mmCIF file of C-alpha atoms in Angstrom:
data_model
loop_
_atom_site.group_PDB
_atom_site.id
_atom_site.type_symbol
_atom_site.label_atom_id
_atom_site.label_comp_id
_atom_site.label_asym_id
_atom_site.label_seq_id
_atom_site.Cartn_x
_atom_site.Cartn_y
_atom_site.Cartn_z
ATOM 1 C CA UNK S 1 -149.449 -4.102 -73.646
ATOM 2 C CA UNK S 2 -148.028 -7.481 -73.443
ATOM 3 C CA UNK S 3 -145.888 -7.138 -76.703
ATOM 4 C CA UNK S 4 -143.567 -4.228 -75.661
ATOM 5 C CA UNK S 5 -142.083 -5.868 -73.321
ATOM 6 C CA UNK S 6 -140.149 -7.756 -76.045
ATOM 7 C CA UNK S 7 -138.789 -4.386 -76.464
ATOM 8 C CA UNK S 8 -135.721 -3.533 -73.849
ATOM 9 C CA UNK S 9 -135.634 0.312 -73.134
ATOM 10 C CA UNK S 10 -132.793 2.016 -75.267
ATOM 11 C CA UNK S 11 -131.768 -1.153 -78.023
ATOM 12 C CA UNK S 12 -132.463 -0.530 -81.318
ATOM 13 C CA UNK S 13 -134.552 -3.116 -83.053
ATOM 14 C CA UNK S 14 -135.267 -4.150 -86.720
ATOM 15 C CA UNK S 15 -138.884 -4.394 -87.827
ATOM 16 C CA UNK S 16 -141.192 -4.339 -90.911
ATOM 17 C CA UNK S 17 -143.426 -0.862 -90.625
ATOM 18 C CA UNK S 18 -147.038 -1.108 -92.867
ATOM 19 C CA UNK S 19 -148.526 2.190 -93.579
ATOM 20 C CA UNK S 20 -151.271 2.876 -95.835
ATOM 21 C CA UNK S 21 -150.147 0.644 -99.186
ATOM 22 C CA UNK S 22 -146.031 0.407 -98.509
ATOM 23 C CA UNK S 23 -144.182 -2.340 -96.316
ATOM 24 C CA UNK S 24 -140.039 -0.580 -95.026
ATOM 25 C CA UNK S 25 -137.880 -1.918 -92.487
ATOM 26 C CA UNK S 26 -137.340 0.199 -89.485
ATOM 27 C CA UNK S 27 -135.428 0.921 -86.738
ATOM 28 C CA UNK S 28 -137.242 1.719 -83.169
ATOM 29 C CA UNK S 29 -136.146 2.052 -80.070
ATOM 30 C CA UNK S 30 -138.740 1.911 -77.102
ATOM 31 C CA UNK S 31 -138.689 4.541 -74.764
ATOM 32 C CA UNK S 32 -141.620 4.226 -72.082
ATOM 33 C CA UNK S 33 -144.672 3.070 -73.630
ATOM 34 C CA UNK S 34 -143.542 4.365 -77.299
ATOM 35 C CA UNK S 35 -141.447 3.223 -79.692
ATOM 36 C CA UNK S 36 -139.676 6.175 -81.875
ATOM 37 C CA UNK S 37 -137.916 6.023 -85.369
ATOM 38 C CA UNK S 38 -137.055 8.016 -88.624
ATOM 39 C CA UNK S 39 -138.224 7.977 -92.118
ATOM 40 C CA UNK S 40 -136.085 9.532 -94.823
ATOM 41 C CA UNK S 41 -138.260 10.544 -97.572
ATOM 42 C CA UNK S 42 -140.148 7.899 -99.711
ATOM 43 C CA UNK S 43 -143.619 6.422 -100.097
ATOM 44 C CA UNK S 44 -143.938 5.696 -96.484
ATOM 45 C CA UNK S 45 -142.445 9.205 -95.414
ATOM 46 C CA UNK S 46 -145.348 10.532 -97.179
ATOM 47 C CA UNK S 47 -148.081 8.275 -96.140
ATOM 48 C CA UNK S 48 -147.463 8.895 -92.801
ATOM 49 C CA UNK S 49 -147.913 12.406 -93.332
ATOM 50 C CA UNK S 50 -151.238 11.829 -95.030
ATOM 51 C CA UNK S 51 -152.262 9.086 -92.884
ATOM 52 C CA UNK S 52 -150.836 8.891 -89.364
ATOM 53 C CA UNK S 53 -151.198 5.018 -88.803
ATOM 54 C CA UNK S 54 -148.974 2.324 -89.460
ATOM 55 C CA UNK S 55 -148.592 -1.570 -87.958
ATOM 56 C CA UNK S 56 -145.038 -2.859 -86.232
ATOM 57 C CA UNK S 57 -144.102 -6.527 -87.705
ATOM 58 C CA UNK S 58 -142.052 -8.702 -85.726
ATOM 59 C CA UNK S 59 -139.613 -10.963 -87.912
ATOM 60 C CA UNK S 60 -136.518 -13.126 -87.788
ATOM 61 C CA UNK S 61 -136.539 -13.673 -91.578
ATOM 62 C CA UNK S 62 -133.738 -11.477 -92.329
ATOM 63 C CA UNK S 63 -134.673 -12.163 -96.325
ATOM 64 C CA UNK S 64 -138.397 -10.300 -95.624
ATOM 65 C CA UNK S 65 -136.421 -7.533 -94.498
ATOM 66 C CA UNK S 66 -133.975 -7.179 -97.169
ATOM 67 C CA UNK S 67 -136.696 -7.433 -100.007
ATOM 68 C CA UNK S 68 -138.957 -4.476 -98.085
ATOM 69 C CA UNK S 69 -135.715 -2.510 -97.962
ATOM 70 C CA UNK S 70 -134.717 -2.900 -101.640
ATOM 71 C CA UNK S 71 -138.234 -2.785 -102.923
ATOM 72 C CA UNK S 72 -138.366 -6.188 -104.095
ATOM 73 C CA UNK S 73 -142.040 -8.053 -103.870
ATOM 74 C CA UNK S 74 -142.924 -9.620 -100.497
ATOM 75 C CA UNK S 75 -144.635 -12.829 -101.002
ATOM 76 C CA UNK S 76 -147.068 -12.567 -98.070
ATOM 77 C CA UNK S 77 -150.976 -12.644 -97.135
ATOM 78 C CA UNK S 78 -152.550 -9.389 -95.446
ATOM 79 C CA UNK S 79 -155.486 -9.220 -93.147
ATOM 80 C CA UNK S 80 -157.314 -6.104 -91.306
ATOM 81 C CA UNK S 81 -155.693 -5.068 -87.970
ATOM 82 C CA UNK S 82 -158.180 -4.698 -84.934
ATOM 83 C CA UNK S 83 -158.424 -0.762 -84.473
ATOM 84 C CA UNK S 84 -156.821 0.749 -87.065
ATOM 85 C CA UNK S 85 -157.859 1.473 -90.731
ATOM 86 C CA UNK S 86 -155.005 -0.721 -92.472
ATOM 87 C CA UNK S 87 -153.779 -3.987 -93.234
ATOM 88 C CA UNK S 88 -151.359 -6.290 -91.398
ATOM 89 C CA UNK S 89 -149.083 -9.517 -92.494
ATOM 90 C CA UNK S 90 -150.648 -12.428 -91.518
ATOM 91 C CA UNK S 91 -148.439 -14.837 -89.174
ATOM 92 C CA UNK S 92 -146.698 -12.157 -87.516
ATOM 93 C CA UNK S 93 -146.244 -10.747 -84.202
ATOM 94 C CA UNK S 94 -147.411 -7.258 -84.387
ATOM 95 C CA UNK S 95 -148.062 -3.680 -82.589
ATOM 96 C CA UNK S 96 -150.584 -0.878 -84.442
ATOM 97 C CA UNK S 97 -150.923 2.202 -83.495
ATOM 98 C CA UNK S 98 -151.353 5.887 -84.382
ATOM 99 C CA UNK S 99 -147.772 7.943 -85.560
ATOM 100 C CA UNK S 100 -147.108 11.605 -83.841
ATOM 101 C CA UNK S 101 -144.406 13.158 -86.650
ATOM 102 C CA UNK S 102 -141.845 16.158 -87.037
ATOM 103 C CA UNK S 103 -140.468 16.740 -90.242
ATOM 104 C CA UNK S 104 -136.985 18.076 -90.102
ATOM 105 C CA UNK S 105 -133.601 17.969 -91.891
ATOM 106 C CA UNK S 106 -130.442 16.799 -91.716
ATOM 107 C CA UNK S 107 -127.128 16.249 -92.935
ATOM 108 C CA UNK S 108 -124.523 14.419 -93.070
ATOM 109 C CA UNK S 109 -121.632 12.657 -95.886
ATOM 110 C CA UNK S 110 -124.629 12.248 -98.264
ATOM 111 C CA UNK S 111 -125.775 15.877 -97.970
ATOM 112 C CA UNK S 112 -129.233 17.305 -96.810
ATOM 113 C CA UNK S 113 -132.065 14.835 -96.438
ATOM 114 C CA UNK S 114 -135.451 15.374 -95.136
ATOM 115 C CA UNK S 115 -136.254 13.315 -92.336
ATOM 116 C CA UNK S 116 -139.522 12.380 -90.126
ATOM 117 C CA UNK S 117 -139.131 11.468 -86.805
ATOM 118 C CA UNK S 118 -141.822 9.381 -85.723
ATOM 119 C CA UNK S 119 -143.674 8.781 -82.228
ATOM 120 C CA UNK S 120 -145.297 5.782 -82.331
ATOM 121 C CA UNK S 121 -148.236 5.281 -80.053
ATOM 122 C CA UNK S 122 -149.072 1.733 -79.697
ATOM 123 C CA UNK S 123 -153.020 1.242 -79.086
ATOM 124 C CA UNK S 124 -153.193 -2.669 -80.347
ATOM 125 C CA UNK S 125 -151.276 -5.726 -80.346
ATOM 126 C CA UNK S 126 -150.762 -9.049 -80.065
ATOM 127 C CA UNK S 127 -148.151 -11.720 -79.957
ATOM 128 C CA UNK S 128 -148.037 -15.348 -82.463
ATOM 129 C CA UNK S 129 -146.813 -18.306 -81.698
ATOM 130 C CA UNK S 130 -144.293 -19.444 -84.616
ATOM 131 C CA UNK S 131 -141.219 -21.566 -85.000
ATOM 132 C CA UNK S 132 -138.542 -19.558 -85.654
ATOM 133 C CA UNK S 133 -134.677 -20.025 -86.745
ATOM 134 C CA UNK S 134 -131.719 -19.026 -84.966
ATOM 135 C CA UNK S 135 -130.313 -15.804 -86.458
ATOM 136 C CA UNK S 136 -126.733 -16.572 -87.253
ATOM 137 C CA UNK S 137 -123.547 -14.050 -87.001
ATOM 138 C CA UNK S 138 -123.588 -14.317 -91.303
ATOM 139 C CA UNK S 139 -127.782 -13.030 -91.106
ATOM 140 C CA UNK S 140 -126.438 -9.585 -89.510
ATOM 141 C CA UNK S 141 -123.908 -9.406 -92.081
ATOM 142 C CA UNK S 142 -126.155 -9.338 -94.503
ATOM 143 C CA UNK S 143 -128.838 -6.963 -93.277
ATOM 144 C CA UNK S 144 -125.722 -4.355 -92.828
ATOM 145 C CA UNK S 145 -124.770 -4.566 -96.478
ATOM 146 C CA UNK S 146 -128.343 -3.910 -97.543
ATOM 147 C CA UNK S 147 -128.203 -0.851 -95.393
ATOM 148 C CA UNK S 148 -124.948 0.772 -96.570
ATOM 149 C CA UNK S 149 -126.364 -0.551 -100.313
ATOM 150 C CA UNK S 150 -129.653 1.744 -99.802
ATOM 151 C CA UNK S 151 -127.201 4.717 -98.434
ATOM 152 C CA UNK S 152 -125.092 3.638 -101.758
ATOM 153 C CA UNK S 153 -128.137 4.746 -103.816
ATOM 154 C CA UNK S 154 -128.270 8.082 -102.133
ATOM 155 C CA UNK S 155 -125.034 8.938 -103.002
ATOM 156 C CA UNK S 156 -124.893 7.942 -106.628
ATOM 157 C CA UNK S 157 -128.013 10.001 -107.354
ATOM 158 C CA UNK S 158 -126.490 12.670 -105.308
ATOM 159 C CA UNK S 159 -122.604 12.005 -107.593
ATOM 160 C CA UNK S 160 -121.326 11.789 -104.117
ATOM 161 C CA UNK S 161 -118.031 9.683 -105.578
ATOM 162 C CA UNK S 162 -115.993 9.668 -102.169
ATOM 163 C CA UNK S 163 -118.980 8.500 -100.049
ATOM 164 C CA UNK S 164 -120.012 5.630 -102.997
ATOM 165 C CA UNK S 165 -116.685 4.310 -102.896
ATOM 166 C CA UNK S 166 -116.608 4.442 -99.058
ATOM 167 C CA UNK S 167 -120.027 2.723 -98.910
ATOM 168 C CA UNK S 168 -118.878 0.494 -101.772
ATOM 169 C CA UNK S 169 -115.634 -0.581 -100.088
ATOM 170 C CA UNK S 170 -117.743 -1.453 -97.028
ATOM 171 C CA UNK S 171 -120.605 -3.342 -98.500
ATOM 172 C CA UNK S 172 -117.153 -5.510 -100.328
ATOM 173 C CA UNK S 173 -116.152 -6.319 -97.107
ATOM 174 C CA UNK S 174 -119.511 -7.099 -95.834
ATOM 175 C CA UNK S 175 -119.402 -9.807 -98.450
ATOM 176 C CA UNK S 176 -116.057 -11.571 -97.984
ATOM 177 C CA UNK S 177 -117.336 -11.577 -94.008
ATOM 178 C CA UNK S 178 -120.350 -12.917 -94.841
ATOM 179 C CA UNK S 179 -118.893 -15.568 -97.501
ATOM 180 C CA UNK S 180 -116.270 -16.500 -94.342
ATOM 181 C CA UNK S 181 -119.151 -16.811 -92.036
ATOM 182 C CA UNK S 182 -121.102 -19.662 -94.289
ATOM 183 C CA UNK S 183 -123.870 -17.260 -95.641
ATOM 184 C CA UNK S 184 -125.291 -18.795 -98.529
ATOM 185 C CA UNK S 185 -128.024 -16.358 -99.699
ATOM 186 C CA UNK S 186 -128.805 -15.630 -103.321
ATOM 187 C CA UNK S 187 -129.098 -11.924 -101.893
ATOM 188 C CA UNK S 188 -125.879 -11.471 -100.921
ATOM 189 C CA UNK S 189 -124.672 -11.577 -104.728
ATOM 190 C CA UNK S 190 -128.094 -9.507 -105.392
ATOM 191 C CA UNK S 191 -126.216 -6.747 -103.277
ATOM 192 C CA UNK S 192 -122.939 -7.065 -104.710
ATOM 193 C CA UNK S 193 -123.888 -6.560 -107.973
ATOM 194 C CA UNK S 194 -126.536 -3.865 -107.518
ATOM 195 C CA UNK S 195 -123.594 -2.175 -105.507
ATOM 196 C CA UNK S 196 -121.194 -2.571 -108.170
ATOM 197 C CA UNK S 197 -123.404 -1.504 -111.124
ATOM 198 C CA UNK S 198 -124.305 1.781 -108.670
ATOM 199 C CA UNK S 199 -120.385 2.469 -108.310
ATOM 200 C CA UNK S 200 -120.104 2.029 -112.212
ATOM 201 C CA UNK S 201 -122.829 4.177 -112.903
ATOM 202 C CA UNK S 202 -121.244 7.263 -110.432
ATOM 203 C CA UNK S 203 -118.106 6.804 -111.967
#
């Protein structure tokens, strides 16, 4: 399938993932002619395990993938995929296919979490033209402070104060990096202040 080879063997890559009615960002690696990630539990953790299909978006618009993570509406159009029964995003490079799972468990500062990890088995895909932006140095900054800012979550609910104020303290710096590199998103003060309301709150 054309499309995976814009996957090198081993690098991890950041996507959208489309299950049955939810749109999360991912992380996959390719190894062979699969591409393998976790869930940690959520709407897509569970629609997986009702409904072992989902559809691999291609984007540069790191913006797209910070609203999926923080569960902020995705202004997009959807449109059936070609052998799978689910949607895709319109205008996007993409890869469906059908999941293999293992639910497991594991643990680390934030305690136990439940955990799928995910075979996917591509079957259908196809690549679209689009102009596209450079991704700048400021871009990667600010898809790493939505990450630690999700993990954040987990450990307020949890009253994990040592790991909130480590994850805190990191998504701080994030933002003086990304400030230094010329980022200029609205998002980036989204995430400080979501981060500093979550600290607040675990306090």
């Amino acid at each position: 399938m054309e499309i995976l080879g814009l996957f090198e063997e081993g690098k991890t890559y950041e996507v959208l993932l489309v299950t049955k009615s939810n749109v999360t960002p991912i992380g996959v690696v390719r190894r062979g002619d699969s591409l393998y990630f976790k869930l940690f539990e959520g709407k897509s953790f569970q629609e997986i395990k009702e409904h072992p299909f989902g559809v691999i978006h291609i984007t540069q618009d790191v913006e797209l993938l910070i609203k999926a993570a923080l569960n902020i509406p995705i202004n997009v159009e959807f449109e059936n995929t070609k052998v799978i029964p689910l949607k895709r995003i319109k205008n996007l490079s993409w890869v469906e296919g059908r999941i293999e799972f293992k639910e497991d468990e594991i643990e680390d500062e934030l305690g136990k979490s439940k955990v799928l990890k995910c075979k996917f088995i591509p079957l259908y895909g196809e690549t679209i033209p689009a102009i596209t932006k450079p991704l700048s140095r400021a871009d990667f900054v600010l898809l790493e402070m939505t990450v630690h800012l999700t993990r954040l979550f987990i450990a307020t609910r949890r009253h994990k104060v040592d790991a909130a104020q480590r994850l805190y303290s990191k998504i701080w710096q994030g933002y003086q990096e990304y400030k230094r590199l010329g980022g200029k998103s609205e998002f980036a003060e989204k995430i400080i202040g979501l981060a500093l309301i979550s600290v607040r709150w675990n306090s």
